[in-house]
Coordinates of C-alpha atoms in Angstrom, one line a residue:
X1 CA 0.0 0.0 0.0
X2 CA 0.9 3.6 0.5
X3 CA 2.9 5.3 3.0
X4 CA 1.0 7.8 5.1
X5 CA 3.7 10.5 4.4
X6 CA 2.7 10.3 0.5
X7 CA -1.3 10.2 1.2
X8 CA -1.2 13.1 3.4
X9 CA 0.9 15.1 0.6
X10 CA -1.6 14.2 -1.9
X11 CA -4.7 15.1 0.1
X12 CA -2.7 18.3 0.7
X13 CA -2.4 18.8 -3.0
X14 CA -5.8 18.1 -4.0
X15 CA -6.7 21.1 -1.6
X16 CA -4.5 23.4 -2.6
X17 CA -7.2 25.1 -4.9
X18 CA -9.6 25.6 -2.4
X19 CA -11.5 22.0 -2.0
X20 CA -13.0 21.5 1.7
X21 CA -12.7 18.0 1.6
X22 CA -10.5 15.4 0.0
X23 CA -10.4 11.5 0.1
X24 CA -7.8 8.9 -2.0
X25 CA -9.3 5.5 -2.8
X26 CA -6.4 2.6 -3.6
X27 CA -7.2 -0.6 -4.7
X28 CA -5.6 -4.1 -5.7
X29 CA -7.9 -6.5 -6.8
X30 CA -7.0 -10.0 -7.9
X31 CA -9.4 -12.2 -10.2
X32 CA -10.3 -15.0 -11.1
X33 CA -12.6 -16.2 -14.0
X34 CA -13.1 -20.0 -15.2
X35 CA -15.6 -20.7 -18.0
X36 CA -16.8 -24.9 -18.3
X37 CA -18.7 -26.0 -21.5
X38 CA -19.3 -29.1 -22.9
X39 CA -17.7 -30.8 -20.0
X40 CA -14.3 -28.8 -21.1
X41 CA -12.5 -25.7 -19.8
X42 CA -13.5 -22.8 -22.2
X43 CA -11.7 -19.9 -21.0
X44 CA -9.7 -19.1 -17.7
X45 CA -8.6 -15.6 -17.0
X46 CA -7.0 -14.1 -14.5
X47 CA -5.7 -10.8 -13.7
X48 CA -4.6 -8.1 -11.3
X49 CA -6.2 -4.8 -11.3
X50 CA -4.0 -1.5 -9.3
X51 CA -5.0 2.3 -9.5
X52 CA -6.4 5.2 -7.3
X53 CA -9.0 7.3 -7.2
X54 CA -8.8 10.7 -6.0
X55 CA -12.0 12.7 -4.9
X56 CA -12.4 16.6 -4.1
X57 CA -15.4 18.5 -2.7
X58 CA -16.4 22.0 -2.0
X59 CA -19.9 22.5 -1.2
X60 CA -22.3 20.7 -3.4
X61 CA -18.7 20.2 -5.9
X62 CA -17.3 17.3 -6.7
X63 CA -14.3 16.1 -8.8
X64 CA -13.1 12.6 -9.5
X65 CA -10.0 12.0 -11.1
X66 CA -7.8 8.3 -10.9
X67 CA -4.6 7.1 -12.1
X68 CA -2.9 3.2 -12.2
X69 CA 0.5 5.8 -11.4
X70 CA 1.5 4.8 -8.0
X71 CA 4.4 6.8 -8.2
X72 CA 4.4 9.8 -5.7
X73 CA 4.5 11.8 -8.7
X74 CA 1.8 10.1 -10.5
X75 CA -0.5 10.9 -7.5
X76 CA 0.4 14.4 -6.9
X77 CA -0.3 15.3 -10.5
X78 CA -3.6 13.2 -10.5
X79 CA -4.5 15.6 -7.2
X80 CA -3.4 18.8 -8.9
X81 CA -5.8 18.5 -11.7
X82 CA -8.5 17.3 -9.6
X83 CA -7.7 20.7 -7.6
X84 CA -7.6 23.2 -10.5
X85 CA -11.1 22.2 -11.4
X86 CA -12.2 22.8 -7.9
X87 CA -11.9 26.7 -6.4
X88 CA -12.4 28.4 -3.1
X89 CA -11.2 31.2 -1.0
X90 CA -10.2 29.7 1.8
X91 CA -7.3 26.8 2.0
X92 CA -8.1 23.9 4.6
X93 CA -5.4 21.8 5.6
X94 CA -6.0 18.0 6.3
X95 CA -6.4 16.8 9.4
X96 CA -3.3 14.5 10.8
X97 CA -4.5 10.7 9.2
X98 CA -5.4 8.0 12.3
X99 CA -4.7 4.7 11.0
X100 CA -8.3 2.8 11.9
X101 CA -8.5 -0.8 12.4
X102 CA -11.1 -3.1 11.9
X103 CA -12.0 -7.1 12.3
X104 CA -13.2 -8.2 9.3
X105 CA -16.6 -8.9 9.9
X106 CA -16.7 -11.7 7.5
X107 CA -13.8 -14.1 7.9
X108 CA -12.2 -16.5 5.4
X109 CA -11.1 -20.0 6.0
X110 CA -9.1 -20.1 2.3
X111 CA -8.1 -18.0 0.4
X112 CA -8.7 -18.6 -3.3
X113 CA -5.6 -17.2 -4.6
X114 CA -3.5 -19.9 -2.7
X115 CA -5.9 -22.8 -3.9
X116 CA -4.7 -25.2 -6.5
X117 CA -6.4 -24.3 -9.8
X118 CA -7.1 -28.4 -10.1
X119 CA -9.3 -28.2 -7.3
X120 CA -11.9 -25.2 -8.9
X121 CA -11.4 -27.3 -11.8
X122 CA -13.2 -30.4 -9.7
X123 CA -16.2 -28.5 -8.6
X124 CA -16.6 -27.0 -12.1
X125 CA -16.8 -30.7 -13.4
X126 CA -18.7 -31.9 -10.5
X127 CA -21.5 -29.1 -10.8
X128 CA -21.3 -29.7 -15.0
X129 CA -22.4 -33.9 -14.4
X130 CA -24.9 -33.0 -12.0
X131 CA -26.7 -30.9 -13.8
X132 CA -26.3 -32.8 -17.1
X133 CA -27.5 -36.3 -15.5
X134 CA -30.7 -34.6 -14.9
X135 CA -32.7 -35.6 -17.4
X136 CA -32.3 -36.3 -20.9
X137 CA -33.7 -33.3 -22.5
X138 CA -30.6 -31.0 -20.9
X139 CA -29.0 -30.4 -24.3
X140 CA -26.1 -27.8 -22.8
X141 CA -24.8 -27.1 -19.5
X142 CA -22.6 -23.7 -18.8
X143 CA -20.7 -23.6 -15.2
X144 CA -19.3 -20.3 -14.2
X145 CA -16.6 -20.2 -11.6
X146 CA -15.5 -16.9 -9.8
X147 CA -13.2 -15.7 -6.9
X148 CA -12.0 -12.0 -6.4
X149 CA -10.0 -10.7 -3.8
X150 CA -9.8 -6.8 -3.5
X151 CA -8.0 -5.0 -1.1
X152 CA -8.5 -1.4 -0.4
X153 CA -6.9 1.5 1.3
X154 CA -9.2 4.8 2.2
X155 CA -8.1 8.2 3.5
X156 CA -9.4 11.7 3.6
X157 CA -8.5 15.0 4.5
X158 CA -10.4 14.4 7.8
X159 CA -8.2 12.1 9.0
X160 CA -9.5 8.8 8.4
X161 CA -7.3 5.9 7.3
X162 CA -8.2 2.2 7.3
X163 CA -7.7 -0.3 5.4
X164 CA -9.9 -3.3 4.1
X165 CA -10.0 -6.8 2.1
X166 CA -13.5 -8.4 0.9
X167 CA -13.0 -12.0 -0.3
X168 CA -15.8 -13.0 -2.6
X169 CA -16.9 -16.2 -4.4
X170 CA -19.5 -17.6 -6.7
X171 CA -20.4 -20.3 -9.1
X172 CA -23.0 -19.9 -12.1
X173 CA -24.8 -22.8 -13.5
X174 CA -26.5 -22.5 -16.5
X175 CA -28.8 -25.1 -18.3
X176 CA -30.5 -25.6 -21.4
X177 CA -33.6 -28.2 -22.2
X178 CA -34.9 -28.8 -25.6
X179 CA -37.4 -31.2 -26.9
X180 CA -36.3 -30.6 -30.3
X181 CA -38.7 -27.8 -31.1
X182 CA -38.2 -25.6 -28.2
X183 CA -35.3 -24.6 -25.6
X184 CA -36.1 -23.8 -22.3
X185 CA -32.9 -22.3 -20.0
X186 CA -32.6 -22.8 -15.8
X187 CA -30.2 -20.6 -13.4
X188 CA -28.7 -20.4 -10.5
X189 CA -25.7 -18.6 -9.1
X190 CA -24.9 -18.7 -5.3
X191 CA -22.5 -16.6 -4.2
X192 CA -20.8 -15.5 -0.5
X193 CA -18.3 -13.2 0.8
X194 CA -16.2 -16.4 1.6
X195 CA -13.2 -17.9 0.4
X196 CA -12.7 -21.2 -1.5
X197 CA -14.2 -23.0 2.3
X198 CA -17.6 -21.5 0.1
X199 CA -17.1 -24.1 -2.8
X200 CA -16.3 -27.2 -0.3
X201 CA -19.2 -26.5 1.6
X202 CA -21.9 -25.7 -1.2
X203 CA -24.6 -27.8 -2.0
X204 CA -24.0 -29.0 -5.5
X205 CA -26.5 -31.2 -5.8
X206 CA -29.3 -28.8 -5.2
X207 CA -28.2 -26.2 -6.9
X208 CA -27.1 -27.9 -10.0
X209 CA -30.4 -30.1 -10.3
X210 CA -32.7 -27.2 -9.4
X211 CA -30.7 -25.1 -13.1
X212 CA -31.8 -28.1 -14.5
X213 CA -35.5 -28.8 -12.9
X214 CA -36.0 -25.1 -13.8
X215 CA -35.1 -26.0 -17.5
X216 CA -37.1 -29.2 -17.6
X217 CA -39.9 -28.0 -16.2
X218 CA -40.2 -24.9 -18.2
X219 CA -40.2 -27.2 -21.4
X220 CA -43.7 -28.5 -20.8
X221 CA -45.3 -25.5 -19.3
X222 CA -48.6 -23.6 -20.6
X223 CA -48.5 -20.1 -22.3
X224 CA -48.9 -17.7 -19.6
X225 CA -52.8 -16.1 -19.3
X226 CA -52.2 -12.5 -19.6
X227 CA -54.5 -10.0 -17.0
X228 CA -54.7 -8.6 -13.5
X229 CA -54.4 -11.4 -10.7
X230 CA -52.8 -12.2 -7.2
X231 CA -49.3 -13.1 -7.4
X232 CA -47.3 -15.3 -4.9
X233 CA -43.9 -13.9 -5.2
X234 CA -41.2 -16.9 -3.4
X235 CA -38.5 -16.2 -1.5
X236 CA -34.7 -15.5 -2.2
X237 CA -34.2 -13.8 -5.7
X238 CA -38.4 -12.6 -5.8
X239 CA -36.9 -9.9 -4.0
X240 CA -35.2 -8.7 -6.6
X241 CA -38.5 -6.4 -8.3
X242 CA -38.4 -5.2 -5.1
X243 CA -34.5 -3.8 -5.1
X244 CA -35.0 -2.6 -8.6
X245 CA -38.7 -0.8 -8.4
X246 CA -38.3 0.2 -4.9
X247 CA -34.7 -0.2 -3.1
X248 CA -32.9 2.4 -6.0
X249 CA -35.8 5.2 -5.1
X250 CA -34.5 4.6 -1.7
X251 CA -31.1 5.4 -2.5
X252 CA -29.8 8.7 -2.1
X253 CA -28.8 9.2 -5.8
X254 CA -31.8 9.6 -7.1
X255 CA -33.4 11.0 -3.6
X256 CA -31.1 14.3 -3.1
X257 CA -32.3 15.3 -6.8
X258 CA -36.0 14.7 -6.3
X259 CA -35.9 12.2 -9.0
X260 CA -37.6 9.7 -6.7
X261 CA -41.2 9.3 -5.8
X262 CA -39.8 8.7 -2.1
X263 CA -38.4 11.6 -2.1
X264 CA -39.2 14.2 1.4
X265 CA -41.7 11.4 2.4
X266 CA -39.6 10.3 5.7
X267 CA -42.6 9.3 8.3
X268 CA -45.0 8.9 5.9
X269 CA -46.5 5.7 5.0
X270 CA -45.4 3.6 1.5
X271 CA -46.2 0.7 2.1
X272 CA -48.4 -2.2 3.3
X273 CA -48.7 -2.6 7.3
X274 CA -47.0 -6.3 6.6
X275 CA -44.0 -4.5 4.6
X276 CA -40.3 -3.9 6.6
X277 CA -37.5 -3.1 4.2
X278 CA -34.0 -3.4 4.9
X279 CA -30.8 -3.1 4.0
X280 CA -28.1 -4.8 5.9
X281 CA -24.4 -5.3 5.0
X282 CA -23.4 -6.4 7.9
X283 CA -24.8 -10.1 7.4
X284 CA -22.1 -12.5 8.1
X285 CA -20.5 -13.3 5.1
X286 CA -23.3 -13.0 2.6
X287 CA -22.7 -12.1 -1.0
X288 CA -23.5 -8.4 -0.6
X289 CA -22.3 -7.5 2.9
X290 CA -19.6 -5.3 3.4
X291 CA -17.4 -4.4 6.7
X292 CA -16.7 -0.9 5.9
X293 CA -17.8 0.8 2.4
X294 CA -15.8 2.2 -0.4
X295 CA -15.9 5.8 1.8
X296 CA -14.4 4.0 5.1
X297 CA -17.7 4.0 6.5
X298 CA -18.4 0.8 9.0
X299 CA -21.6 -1.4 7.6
X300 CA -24.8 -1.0 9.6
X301 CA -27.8 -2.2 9.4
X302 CA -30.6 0.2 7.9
X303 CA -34.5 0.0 8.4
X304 CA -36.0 1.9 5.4
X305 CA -39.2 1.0 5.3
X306 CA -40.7 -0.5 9.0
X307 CA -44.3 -1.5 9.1
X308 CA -45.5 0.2 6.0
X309 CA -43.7 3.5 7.8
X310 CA -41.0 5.0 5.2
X311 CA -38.0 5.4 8.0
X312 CA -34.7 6.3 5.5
X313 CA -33.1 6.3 2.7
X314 CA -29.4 5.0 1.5
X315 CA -27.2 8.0 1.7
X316 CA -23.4 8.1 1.1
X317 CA -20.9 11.2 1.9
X318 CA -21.8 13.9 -1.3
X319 CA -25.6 13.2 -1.0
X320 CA -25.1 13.6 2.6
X321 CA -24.4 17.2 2.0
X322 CA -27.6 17.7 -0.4
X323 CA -29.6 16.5 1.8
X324 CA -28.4 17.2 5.2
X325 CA -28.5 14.2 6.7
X326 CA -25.4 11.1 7.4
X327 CA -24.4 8.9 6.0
X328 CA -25.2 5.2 6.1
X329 CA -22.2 3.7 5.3
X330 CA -23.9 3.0 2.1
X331 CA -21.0 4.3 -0.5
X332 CA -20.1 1.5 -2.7
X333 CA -18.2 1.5 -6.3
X334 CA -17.3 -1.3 -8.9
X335 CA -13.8 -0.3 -8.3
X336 CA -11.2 2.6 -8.5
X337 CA -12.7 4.1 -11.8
X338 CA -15.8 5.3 -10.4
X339 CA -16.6 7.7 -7.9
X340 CA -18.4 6.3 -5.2
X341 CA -22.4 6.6 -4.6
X342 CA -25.1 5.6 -2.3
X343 CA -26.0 1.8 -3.2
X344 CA -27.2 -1.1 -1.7
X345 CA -26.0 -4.3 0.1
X346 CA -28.1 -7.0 1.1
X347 CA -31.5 -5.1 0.6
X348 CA -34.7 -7.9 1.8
X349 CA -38.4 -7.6 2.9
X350 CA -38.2 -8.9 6.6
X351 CA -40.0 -11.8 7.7
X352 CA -43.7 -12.0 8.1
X353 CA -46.0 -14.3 10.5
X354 CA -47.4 -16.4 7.2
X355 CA -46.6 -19.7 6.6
X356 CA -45.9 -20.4 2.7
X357 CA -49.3 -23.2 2.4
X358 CA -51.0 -20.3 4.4
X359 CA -50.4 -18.2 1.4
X360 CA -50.9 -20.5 -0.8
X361 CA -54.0 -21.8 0.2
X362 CA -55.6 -18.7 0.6
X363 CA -55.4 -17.6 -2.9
X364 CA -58.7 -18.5 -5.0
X365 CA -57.0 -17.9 -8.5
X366 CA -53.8 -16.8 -8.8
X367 CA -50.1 -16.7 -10.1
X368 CA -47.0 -18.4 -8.1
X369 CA -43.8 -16.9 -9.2
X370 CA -40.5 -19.4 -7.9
X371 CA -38.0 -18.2 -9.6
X372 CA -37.6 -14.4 -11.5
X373 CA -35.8 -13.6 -14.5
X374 CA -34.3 -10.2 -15.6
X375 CA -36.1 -7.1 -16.0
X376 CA -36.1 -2.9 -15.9
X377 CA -37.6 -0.5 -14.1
X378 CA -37.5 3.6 -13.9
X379 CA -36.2 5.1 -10.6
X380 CA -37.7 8.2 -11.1
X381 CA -41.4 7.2 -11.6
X382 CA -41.1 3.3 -10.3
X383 CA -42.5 1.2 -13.3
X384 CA -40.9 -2.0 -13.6
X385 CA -41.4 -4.7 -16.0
X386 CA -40.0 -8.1 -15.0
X387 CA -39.8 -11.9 -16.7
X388 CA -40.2 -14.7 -14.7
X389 CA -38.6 -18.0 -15.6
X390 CA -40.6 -20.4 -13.7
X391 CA -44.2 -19.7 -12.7
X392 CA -47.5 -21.5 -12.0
X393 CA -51.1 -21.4 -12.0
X394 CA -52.9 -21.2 -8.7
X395 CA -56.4 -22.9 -8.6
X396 CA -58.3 -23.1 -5.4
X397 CA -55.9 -22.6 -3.2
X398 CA -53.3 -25.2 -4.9
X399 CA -50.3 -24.9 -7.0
X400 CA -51.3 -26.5 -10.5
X401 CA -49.8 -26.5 -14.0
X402 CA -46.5 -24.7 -15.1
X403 CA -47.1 -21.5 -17.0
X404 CA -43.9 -19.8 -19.5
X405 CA -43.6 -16.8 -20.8
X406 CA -44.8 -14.8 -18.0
X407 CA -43.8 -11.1 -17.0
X408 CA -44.6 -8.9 -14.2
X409 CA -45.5 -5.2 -15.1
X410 CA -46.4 -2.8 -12.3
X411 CA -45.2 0.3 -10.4
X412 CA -42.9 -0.4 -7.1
X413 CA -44.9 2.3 -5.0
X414 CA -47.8 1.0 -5.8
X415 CA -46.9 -3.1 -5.4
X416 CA -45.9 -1.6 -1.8
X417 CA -49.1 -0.8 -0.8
X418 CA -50.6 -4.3 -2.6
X419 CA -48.7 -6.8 -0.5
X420 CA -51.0 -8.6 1.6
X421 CA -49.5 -11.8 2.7
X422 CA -45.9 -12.1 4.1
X423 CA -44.1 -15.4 5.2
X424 CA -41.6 -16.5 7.6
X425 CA -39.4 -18.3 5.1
X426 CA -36.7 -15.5 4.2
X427 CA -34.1 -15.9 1.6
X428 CA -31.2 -14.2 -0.2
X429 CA -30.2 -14.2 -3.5
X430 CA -26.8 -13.6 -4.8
X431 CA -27.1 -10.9 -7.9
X432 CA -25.1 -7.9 -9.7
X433 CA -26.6 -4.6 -9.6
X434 CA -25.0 -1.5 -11.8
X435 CA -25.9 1.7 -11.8
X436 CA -23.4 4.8 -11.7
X437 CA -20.8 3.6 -9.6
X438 CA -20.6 0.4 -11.8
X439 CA -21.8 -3.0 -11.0
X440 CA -21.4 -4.7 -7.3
X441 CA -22.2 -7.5 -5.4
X442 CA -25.4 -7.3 -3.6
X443 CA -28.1 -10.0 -1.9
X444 CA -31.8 -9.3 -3.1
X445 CA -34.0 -11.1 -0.6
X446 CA -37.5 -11.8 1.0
X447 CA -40.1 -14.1 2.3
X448 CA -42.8 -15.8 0.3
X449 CA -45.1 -12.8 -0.3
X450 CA -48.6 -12.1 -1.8
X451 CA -49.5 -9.0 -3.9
X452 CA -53.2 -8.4 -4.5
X453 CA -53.4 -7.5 -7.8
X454 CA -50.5 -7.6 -10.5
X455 CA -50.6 -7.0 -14.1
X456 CA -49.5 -10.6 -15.5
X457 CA -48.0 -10.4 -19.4
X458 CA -48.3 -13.7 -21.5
X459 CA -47.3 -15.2 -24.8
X460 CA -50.2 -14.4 -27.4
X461 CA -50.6 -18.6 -27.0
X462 CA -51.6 -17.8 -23.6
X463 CA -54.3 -14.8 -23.4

């Protein structure tokens, strides 16, 4: 890493023009990428990634400049021209730096980069049979493997220095059914913020047959009926219409601009009396969780929405100064390229007092949702429009005959106030969300829930 002496002369530097605040980000990151098709190694990359960003305020102000020059020159010139697009009257000195230090909140038992390549090799392999011996219509089967380890160093002109390393892991499996007119695909991608102790201990057999179930299952499923209906959402990754249609309104990026309908709506109520939102990164060792952000900030857990009651938003150190309030350690980035912003962790709709046949049973007519697909949604107004890869038809308070081709369309405010039914089976799901700070790791997570009324899309076959 750096020597104080040096980070102290470049937060010095990158005040010189008048800035009132000043912060340098460094990062090594080591990855590692493996690719299994067919049954064969594909591709296998790895790489090293080294640079620093340096970030200057004054007032509502901002600059962001980096450099892969580690060089005490390279940084003082990367500071000076972040400075001379930043001017004040008044020069502010930085504050002597106090070397913080932290327990990681989410130890590691191996570390990938000291693991025999053979041995990620294995579980590939293992994952790529498993899922291929499912059933005779899986025509193709893709396995994924990845482990990152980033370490991080984080200053500022206010005298904070502490230093950081996040371990992640995760493995993708992919698979494709055909009958020989149609192909039906089936995902899954657990992930953790563990070591290579994640691989050893993960449940291959579920998750690879359940890609491949998925697939299977989708092949001889009905065209989805298109219209307005109750809709079982299950647990884990349901939650992720949820982070898209209502946990980016919550974050301060689009809050501090008004571009959110959440926005000035603290103590008011958004949501259904069952609904409690959170965001939590300080989950041991989950995929999203964090132990301090990419602003030096310590992970906490924040209650946004509790009981319907809209509590807080996701604010990081700018937007903390548009909107007057602190931050919530909630300042993430992809890496040293982008400036950081407010964004989520492990964002999940707390657990209700319904059981999942409780909820089930009690819907008449309906759709069940298990697993969702991709989608979009607009953070200013909240519409969303969502696939869903695996879904059902509820009859009479029973889960009947596979449906395809479905696709939620709705507005997250409104879905809020729709959720009638929540369960006590919570789940994460491991998932990549970008927006402007780049993609990162996060958890999207909930019970078994029940909204209401939904607007169901189908295939033409199916209306």
């Amino acid at each position: 890493m750096l020597a104080k002496s040096v980070i102290e002369d470049v937060l010095t530097a990158a005040l010189a023009t008048g800035g009132d605040f000043s912060e340098v980000f460094l990062e090594d990151r080591y990855t590692n990428n493996l690719t299994l098709q067919g049954g064969k190694i594909e591709n296998s990359l790895s790489g090293r990634d080294f640079g620093i960003g340096i970030r200057v305020f004054k007032g509502l102000q901002s600059v962001y400049t980096y450099t892969t020059d580690g060089s005490k020159e390279g940084l003082l010139k990367a500071a000076r021209n972040a400075a001379h697009a930043i001017s004040g009257e008044t020069i502010i000195h930085p504050e002597p730096l106090k070397k913080e230090i932290i327990t990681c909140a989410h130890p590691i038992a191996i570390n990938p980069r000291e693991t025999e390549k053979t041995r990620k090799v294995n579980v590939m392999k293992k994952a790529y049979e498993i899922a291929k011996n499912y059933h005779s219509s899986i025509q193709q089967v893709l396995v994924r493997y990845l482990d990152e380890e980033q370490n991080v160093l984080i200053a500022n002109s206010e005298g904070k220095f502490i230093e950081d390393k996040r371990v992640r892991s995760r493995l993708a499996i992919q698979s494709i059914a055909s009958d020989g007119k149609q192909m039906q695909p089936g995902f899954y991608g657990p992930g953790a913020h563990k070591g290579f102790e994640f691989f050893e201990n993960l449940n291959l057999e579920h998750y690879a047959n359940e890609a491949s179930r998925i697939a299977v299952t989708m092949l001889g499923a009905d065209p989805c009926p298109s219209g307005k209906f109750p809709v079982i959402i299950d647990n884990e990754f349901g939650g992720v219409i949820f982070h898209e249609a209502c946990g980016h309104g919550l974050e301060a990026t689009s809050v501090a601009k008004n571009n959110s309908v959440f926005a000035n709506r603290i103590g008011e109520k958004v949501a259904s009396d069952v609904v409690t939102y959170i965001d939590d990164g300080t989950i041991a060792n989950e995929w999203g969780s964090i132990t301090i952000d990419d602003e030096g900030e310590k992970a906490r857990k924040n209650v946004l929405i509790e009981n319907g009651i809209l509590k807080g938003y996701l604010i990081d150190k700018f937007n903390s100064r548009r909107m007057g309030m602190e931050s919530t350690g909630s300042g993430r980035r992809q890496s040293y390229r982008f400036a950081p912003t407010s964004r989520m962790t492990n964002t999940y709709i707390a657990e209700g007092k319904s059981t999942p046949e409780e909820i089930i049973s009690n819907t008449e007519h309906g759709i069940y949702t298990k697993y969702m697909g991709g989608g979009s949604v607009n953070p200013a107004t909240g519409d969303y429009n969502f696939a869903v890869m695996e879904a059902y038809l509820v009859k009479d308070g029973k889960i009947g005959k596979p449906l395809k081709g479905a696709t939620l369309v709705g507005n997250g405010a409104e879905t809020l106030q729709l959720v009638d039914m929540v369960g006590n089976n919570l789940g994460h799901g491991a998932g990549m969300c970008g927006s402007l700070s780049g993609s990162i790791p996060v958890n999207v997570g909930q019970p078994m829930i029940r909204v209401s009324e939904m607007t169901v899309g189908g295939s033409k076959e199916g209306e």
